[in-house]
CSV table of C-alpha atoms in Angstrom, one decimal:
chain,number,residue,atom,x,y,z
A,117,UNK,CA,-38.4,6.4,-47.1
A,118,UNK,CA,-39.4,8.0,-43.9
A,119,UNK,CA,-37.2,10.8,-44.5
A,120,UNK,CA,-39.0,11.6,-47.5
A,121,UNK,CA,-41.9,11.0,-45.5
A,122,UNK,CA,-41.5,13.5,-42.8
A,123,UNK,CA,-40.4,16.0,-45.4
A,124,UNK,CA,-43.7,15.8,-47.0
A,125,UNK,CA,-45.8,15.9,-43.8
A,126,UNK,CA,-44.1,19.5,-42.7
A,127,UNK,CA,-44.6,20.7,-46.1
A,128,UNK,CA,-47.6,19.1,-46.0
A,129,UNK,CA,-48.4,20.9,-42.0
A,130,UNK,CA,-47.0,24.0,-43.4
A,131,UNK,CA,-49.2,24.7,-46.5
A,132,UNK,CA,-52.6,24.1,-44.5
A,133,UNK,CA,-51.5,26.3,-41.3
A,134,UNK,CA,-50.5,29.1,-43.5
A,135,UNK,CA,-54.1,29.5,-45.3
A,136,UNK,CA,-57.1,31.0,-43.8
A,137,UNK,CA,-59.6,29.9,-46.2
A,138,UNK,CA,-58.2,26.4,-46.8
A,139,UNK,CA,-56.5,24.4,-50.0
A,140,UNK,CA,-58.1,22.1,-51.9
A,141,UNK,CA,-56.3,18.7,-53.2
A,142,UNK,CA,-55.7,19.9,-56.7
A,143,UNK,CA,-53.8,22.7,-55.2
A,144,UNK,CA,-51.4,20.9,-52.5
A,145,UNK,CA,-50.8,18.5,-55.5
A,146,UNK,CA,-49.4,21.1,-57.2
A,147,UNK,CA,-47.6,22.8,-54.4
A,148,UNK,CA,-46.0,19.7,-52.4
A,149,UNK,CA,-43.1,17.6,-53.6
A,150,UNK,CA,-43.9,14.6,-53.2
A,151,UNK,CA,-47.9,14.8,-54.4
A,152,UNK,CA,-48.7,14.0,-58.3
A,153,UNK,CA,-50.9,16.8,-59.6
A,154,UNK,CA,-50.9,14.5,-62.7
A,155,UNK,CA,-55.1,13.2,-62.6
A,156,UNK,CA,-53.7,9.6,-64.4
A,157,UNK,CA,-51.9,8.9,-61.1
A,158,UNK,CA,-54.6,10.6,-58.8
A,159,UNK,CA,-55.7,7.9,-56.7
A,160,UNK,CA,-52.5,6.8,-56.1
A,161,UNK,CA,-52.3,10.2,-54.9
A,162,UNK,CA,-55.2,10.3,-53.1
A,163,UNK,CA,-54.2,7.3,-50.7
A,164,UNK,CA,-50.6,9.1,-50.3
A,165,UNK,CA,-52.5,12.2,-49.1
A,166,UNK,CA,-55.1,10.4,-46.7
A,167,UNK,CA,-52.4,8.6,-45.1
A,168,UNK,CA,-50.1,11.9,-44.6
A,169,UNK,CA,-53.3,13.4,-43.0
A,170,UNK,CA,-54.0,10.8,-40.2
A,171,UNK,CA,-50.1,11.2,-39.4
A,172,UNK,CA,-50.9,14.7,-39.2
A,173,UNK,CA,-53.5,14.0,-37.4
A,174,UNK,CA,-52.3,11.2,-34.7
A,175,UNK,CA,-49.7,14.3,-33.6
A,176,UNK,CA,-52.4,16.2,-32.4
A,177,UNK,CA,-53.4,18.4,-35.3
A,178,UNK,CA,-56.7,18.8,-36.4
A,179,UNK,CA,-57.5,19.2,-39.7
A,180,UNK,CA,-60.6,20.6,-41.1
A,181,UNK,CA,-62.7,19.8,-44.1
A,182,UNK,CA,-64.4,23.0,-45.5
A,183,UNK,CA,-67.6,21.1,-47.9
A,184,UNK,CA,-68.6,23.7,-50.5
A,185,UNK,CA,-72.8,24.0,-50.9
A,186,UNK,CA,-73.0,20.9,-48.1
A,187,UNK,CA,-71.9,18.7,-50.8
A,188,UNK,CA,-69.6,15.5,-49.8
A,189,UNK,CA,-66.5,14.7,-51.7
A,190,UNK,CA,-66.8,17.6,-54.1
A,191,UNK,CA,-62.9,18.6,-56.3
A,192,UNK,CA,-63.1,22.3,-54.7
A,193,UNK,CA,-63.5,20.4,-50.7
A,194,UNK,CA,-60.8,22.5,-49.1
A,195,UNK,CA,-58.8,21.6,-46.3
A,196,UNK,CA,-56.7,23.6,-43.3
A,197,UNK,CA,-55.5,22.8,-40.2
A,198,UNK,CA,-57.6,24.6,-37.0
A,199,UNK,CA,-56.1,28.0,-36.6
A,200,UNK,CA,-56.9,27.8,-32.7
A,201,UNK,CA,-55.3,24.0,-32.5
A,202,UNK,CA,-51.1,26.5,-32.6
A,203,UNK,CA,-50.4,28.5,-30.0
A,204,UNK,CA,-49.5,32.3,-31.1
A,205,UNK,CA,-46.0,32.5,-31.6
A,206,UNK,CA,-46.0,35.6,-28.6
A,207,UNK,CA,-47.1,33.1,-26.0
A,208,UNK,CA,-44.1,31.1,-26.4
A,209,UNK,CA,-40.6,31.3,-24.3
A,210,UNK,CA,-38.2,29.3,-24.6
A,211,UNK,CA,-34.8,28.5,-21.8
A,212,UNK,CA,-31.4,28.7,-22.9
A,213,UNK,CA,-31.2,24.7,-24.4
A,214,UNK,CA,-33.8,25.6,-26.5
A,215,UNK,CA,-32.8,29.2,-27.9
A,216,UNK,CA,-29.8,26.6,-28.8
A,217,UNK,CA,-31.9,23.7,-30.6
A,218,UNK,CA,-33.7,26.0,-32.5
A,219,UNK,CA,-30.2,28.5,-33.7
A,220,UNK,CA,-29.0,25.1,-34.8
A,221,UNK,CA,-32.4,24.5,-36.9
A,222,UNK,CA,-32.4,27.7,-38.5
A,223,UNK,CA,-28.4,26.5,-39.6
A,224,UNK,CA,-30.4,23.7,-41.4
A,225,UNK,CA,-32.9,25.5,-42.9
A,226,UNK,CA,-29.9,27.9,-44.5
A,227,UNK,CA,-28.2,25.0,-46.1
A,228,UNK,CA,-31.8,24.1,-47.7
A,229,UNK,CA,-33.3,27.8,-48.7
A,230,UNK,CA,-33.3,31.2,-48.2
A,231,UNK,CA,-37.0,31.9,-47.7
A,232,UNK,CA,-38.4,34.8,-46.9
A,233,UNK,CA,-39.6,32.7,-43.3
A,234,UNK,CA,-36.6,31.4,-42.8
A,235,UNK,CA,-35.1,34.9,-42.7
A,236,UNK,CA,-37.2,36.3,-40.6
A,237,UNK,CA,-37.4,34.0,-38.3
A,238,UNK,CA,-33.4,34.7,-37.6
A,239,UNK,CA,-34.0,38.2,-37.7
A,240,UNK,CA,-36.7,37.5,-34.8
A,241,UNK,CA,-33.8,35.0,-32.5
A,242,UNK,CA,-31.0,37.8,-33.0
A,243,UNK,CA,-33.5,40.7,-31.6
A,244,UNK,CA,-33.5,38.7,-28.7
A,245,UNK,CA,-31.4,40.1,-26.2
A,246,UNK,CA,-31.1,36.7,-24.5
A,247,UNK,CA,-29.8,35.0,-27.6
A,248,UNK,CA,-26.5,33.8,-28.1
A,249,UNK,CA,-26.3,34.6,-31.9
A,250,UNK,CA,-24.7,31.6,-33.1
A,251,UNK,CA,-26.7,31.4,-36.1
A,252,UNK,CA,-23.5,32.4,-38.4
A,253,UNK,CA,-21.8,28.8,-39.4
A,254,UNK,CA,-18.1,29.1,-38.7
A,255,UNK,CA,-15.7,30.1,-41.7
A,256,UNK,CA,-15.5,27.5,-43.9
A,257,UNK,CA,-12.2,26.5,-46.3
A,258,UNK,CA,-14.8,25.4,-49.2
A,259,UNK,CA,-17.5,28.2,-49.4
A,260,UNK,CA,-19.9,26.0,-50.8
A,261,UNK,CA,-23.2,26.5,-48.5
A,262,UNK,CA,-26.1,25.0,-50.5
A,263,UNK,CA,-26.0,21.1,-52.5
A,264,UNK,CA,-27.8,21.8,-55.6
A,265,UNK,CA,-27.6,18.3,-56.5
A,266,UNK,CA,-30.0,17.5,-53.1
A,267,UNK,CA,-33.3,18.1,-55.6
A,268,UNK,CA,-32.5,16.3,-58.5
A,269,UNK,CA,-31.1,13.1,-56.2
A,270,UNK,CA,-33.8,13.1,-54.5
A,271,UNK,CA,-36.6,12.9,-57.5
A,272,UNK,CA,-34.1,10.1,-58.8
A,273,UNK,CA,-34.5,8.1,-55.7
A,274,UNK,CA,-38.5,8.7,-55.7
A,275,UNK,CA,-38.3,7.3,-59.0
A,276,UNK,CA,-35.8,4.5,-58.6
A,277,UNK,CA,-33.6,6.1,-61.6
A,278,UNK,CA,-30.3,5.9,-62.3
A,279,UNK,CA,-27.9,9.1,-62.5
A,280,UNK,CA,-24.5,10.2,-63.9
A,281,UNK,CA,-22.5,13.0,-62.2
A,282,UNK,CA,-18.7,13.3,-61.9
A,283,UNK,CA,-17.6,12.9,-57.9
A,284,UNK,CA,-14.0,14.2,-56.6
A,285,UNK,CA,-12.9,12.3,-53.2
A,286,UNK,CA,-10.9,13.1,-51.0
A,287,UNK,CA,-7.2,13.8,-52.0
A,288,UNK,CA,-7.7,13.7,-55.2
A,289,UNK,CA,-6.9,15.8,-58.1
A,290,UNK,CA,-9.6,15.7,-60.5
A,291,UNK,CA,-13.1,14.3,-60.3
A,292,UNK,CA,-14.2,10.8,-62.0
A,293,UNK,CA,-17.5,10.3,-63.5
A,294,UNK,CA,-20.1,7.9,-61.1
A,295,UNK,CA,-23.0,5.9,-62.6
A,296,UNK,CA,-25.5,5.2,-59.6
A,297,UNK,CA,-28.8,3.4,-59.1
A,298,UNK,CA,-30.2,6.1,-56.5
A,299,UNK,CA,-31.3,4.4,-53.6
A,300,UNK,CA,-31.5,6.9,-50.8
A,301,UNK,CA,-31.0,10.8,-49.5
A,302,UNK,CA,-30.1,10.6,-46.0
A,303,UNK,CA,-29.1,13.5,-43.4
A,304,UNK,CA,-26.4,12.9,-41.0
A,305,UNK,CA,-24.0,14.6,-39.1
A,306,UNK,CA,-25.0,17.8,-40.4
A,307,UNK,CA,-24.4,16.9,-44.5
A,308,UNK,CA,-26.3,15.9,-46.6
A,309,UNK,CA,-25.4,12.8,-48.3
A,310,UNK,CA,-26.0,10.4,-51.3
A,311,UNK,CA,-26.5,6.3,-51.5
A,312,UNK,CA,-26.8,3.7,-54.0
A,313,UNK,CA,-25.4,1.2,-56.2
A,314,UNK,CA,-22.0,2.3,-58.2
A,315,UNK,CA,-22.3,0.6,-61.6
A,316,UNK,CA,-19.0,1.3,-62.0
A,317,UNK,CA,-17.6,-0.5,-59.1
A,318,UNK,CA,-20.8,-2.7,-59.3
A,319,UNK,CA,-21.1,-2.2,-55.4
A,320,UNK,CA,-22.7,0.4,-52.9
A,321,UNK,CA,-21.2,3.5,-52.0
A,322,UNK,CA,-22.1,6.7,-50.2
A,323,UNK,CA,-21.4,10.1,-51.6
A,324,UNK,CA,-21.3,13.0,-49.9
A,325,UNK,CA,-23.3,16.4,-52.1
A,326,UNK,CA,-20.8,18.7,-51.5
A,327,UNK,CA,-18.4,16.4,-53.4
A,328,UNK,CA,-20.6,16.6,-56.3
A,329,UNK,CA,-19.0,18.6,-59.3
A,330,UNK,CA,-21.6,18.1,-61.9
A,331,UNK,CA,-24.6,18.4,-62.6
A,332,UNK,CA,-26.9,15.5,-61.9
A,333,UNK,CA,-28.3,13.6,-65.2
A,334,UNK,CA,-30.8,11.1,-64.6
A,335,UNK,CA,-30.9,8.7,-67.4
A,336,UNK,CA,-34.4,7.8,-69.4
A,337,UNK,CA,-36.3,10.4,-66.9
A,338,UNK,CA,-39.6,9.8,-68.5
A,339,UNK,CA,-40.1,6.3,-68.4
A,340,UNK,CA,-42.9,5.6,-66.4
A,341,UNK,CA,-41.2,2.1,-64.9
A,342,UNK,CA,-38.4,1.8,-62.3
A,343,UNK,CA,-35.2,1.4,-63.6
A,344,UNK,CA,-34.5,-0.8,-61.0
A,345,UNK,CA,-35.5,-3.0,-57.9
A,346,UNK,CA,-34.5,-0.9,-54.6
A,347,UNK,CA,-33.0,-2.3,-51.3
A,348,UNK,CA,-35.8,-2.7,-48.8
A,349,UNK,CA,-34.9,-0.1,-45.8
A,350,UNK,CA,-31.6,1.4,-48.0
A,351,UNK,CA,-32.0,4.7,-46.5
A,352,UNK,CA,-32.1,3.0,-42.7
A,353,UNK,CA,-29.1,0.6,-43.6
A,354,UNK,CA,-26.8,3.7,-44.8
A,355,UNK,CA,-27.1,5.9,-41.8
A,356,UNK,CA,-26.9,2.7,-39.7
A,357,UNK,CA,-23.6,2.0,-41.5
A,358,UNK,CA,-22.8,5.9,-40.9
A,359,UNK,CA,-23.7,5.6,-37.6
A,360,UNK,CA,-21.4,2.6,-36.8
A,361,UNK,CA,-18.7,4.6,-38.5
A,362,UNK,CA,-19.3,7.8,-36.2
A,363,UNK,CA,-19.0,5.4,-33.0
A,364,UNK,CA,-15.7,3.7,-34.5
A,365,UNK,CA,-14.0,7.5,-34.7
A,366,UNK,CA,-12.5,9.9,-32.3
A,367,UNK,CA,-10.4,13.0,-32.3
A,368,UNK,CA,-9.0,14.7,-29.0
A,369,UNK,CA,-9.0,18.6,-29.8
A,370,UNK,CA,-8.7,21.3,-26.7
A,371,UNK,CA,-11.0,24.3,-26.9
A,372,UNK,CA,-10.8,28.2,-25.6
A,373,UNK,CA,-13.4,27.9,-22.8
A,374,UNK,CA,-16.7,29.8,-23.5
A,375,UNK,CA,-15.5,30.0,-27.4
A,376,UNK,CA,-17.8,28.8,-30.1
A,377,UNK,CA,-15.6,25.8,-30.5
A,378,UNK,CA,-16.5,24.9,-27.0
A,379,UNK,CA,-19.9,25.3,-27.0
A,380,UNK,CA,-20.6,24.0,-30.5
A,381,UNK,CA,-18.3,20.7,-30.0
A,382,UNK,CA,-19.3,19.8,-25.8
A,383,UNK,CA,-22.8,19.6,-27.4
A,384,UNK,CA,-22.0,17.0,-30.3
A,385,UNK,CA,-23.2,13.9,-29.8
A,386,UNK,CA,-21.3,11.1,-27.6
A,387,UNK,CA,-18.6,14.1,-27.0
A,388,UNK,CA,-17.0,13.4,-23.5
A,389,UNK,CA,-14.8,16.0,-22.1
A,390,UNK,CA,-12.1,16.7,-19.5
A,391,UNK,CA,-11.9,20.2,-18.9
A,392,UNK,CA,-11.1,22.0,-22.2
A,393,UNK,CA,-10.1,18.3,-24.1
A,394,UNK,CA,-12.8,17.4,-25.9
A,395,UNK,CA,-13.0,13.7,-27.7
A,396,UNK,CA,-15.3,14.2,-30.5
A,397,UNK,CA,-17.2,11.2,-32.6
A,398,UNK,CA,-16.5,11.8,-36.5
A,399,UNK,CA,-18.0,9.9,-39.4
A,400,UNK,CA,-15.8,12.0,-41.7
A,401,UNK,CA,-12.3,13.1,-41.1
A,402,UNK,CA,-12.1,15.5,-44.2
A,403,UNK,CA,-15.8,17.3,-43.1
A,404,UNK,CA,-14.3,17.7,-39.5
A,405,UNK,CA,-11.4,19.6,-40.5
A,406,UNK,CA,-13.2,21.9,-42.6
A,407,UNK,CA,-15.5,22.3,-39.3
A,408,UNK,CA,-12.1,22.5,-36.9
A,409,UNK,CA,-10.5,25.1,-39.3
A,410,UNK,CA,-13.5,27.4,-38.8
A,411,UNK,CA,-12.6,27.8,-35.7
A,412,UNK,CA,-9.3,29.1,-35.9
A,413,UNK,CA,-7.3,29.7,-32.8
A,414,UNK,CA,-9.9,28.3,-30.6
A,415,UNK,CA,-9.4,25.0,-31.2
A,416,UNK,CA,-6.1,23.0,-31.0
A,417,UNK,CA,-6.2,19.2,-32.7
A,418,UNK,CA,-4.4,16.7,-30.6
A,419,UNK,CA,-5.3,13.4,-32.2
A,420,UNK,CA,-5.1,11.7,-34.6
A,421,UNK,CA,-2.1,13.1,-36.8
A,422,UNK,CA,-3.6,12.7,-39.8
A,423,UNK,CA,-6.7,15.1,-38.6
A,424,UNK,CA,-4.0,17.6,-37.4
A,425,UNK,CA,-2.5,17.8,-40.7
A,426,UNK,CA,-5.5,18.5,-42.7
A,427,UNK,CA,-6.2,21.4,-40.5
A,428,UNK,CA,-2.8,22.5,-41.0
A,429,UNK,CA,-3.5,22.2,-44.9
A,430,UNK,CA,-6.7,23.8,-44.8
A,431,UNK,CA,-4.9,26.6,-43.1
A,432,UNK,CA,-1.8,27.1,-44.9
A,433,UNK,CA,-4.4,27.2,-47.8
A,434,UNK,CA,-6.8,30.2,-46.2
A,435,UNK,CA,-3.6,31.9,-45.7
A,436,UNK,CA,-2.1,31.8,-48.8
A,437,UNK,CA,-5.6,33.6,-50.2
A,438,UNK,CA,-5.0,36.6,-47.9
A,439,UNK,CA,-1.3,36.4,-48.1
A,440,UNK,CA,-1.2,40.3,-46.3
A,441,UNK,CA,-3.1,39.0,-42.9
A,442,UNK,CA,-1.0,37.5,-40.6
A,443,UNK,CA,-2.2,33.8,-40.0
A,444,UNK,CA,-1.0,31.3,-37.0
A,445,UNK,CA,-1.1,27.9,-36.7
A,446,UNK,CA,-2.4,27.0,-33.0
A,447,UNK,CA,-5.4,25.1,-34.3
A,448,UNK,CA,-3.2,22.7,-35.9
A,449,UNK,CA,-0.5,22.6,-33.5
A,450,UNK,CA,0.3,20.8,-30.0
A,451,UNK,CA,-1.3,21.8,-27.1
């Protein structure tokens, strides 16, 4: 799937830029989801990582080839990208837009780990008197910041196993146990979600993580044989069916001007805006009010009713947990 793909080329990038005297293939096999440091399965291997190298490659990267005693295709050939191919990090500057792009990719990289990097590098943006800060993800009603169910999907969908977990939807009490053929991990609209075949409902479905309640179980996990025949392109048919869903959707909210909500919202995509009334694409009504109710009284839901009153729940529900601060309702109420 190319998003696995592209997931394995920056770990891929990552691991040879950050060594001086290079990494030999036993050693990014062992370091890289994705590779098999398993030798059985080695030259299966071994065409996965030539092909991830001339990708690396075609973007302008060059990667050299350290041959130990002259020798040619030795096991301790060690490989690293050209330290003088990436520009030092204090010759770059970077306009407002950009400051922007890059707080919202350090959002993404908190919902996936909280590496040492990672941390840094938003210690680096907030020292910078010209950025905006807007690192911090609004207040969420959940809490829940990390899917711990993204790893284990996603080995189940390499493998084309099936998996157990127990899934709670939307307005519902308690959750129900799912049996899926995993098909695909796919990012969109800022979650991370789940598709395959419900053997249940012996149909497809989508899942989103943070609905997950359970553990993942992956059934028969060492059998060496697919448990089943995947969809060709599932991973590009669910977003495009998430996609057509996002089009199909609007909410009208007004924004305090220069708030977070304005400046967060105004830069979704396909937003259009009339002064401080924003319409706002949504694939997901229920993830857009926990998003709306993180803003508080800088947002005010318009349309539809139904979005209005799950902000007002969301709400009534933060302010029952701090029953001694005094809590309004503006971001659920009419303009």
């Amino acid at each position: 799937m190319a998003n696995e793909h592209l997931q394995r080329h920056m770990a891929l990038f990552l691991a040879l830029v950050n060594t001086q005297t290079g990494l030999t293939k036993h050693e990014l096999y062992t370091r890289i989801h994705g590779y098999d440091p398993d030798l059985k399965r080695q030259s299966a291997t071994d065409r996965k990582f030539e092909r991830d190298k001339k990708a690396l490659r075609q973007s302008g990267l060059t990667i050299q080839t350290v041959l130990p005693h002259g020798e040619i295709d030795n096991k301790e050939t060690r490989y690293r990208i050209d330290p003088s191919a990436i520009a030092p990090l204090e010759a770059m500057s970077f306009d407002s837009d950009e400051r922007f792009l890059i707080a919202s990719a350090l959002r993404y990289w908190q919902g996936e780990a909280t590496d040492s990097d990672s941390r840094m590098a938003e210690i680096k943006m907030r020292a910078n008197p010209e950025f905006s800060g807007m690192t911090s993800a609004p207040v969420s009603a959940t809490g829940r910041a990390i899917d711990p169910a993204l790893r284990a999907l996603r080995d189940a969908c390499d493998a084309q196993k099936v998996v157990r977990f127990d899934y709670q939807r939307p307005g519902s009490s308690q959750a129900r146990e799912r049996r899926v053929e995993a098909w695909a991990v796919v990012y969109f609209d800022g979650r991370w979600l789940f598709t395959g075949r419900d053997l249940w409902a012996e149909a497809p479905r989508t899942f989103l993580l943070r609905r997950i309640l359970s553990d993942i179980v992956i059934e028969n996990p060492d059998a060496d044989e697919p448990a089943f025949d995947r969809p060709v392109g599932a991973a590009d048919s669910a977003l495009a069916d998430l996609r057509e869903l996002w089009q199909q959707q609007t909410a009208v909210v007004s924004v305090v001007p220069g708030s977070d909500a304005d400046m967060r919202l105004r830069r979704r995509e396909s937003t259009t805006a009339d002064g401080p009334r924003l319409s706002v694409h949504y694939s997901d009504l229920e993830l857009l009010a926990d998003e709306l109710t993180g803003y508080a009284n800088d947002v005010t839901v318009l349309e539809p009713e139904r979005l209005r009153d799950a902000v007002a729940e969301r709400l009534q529900r933060i302010a029952s947990m701090h029953s001694d601060a005094p809590v309004t309702h503006e971001g659920a109420g009419d303009e």
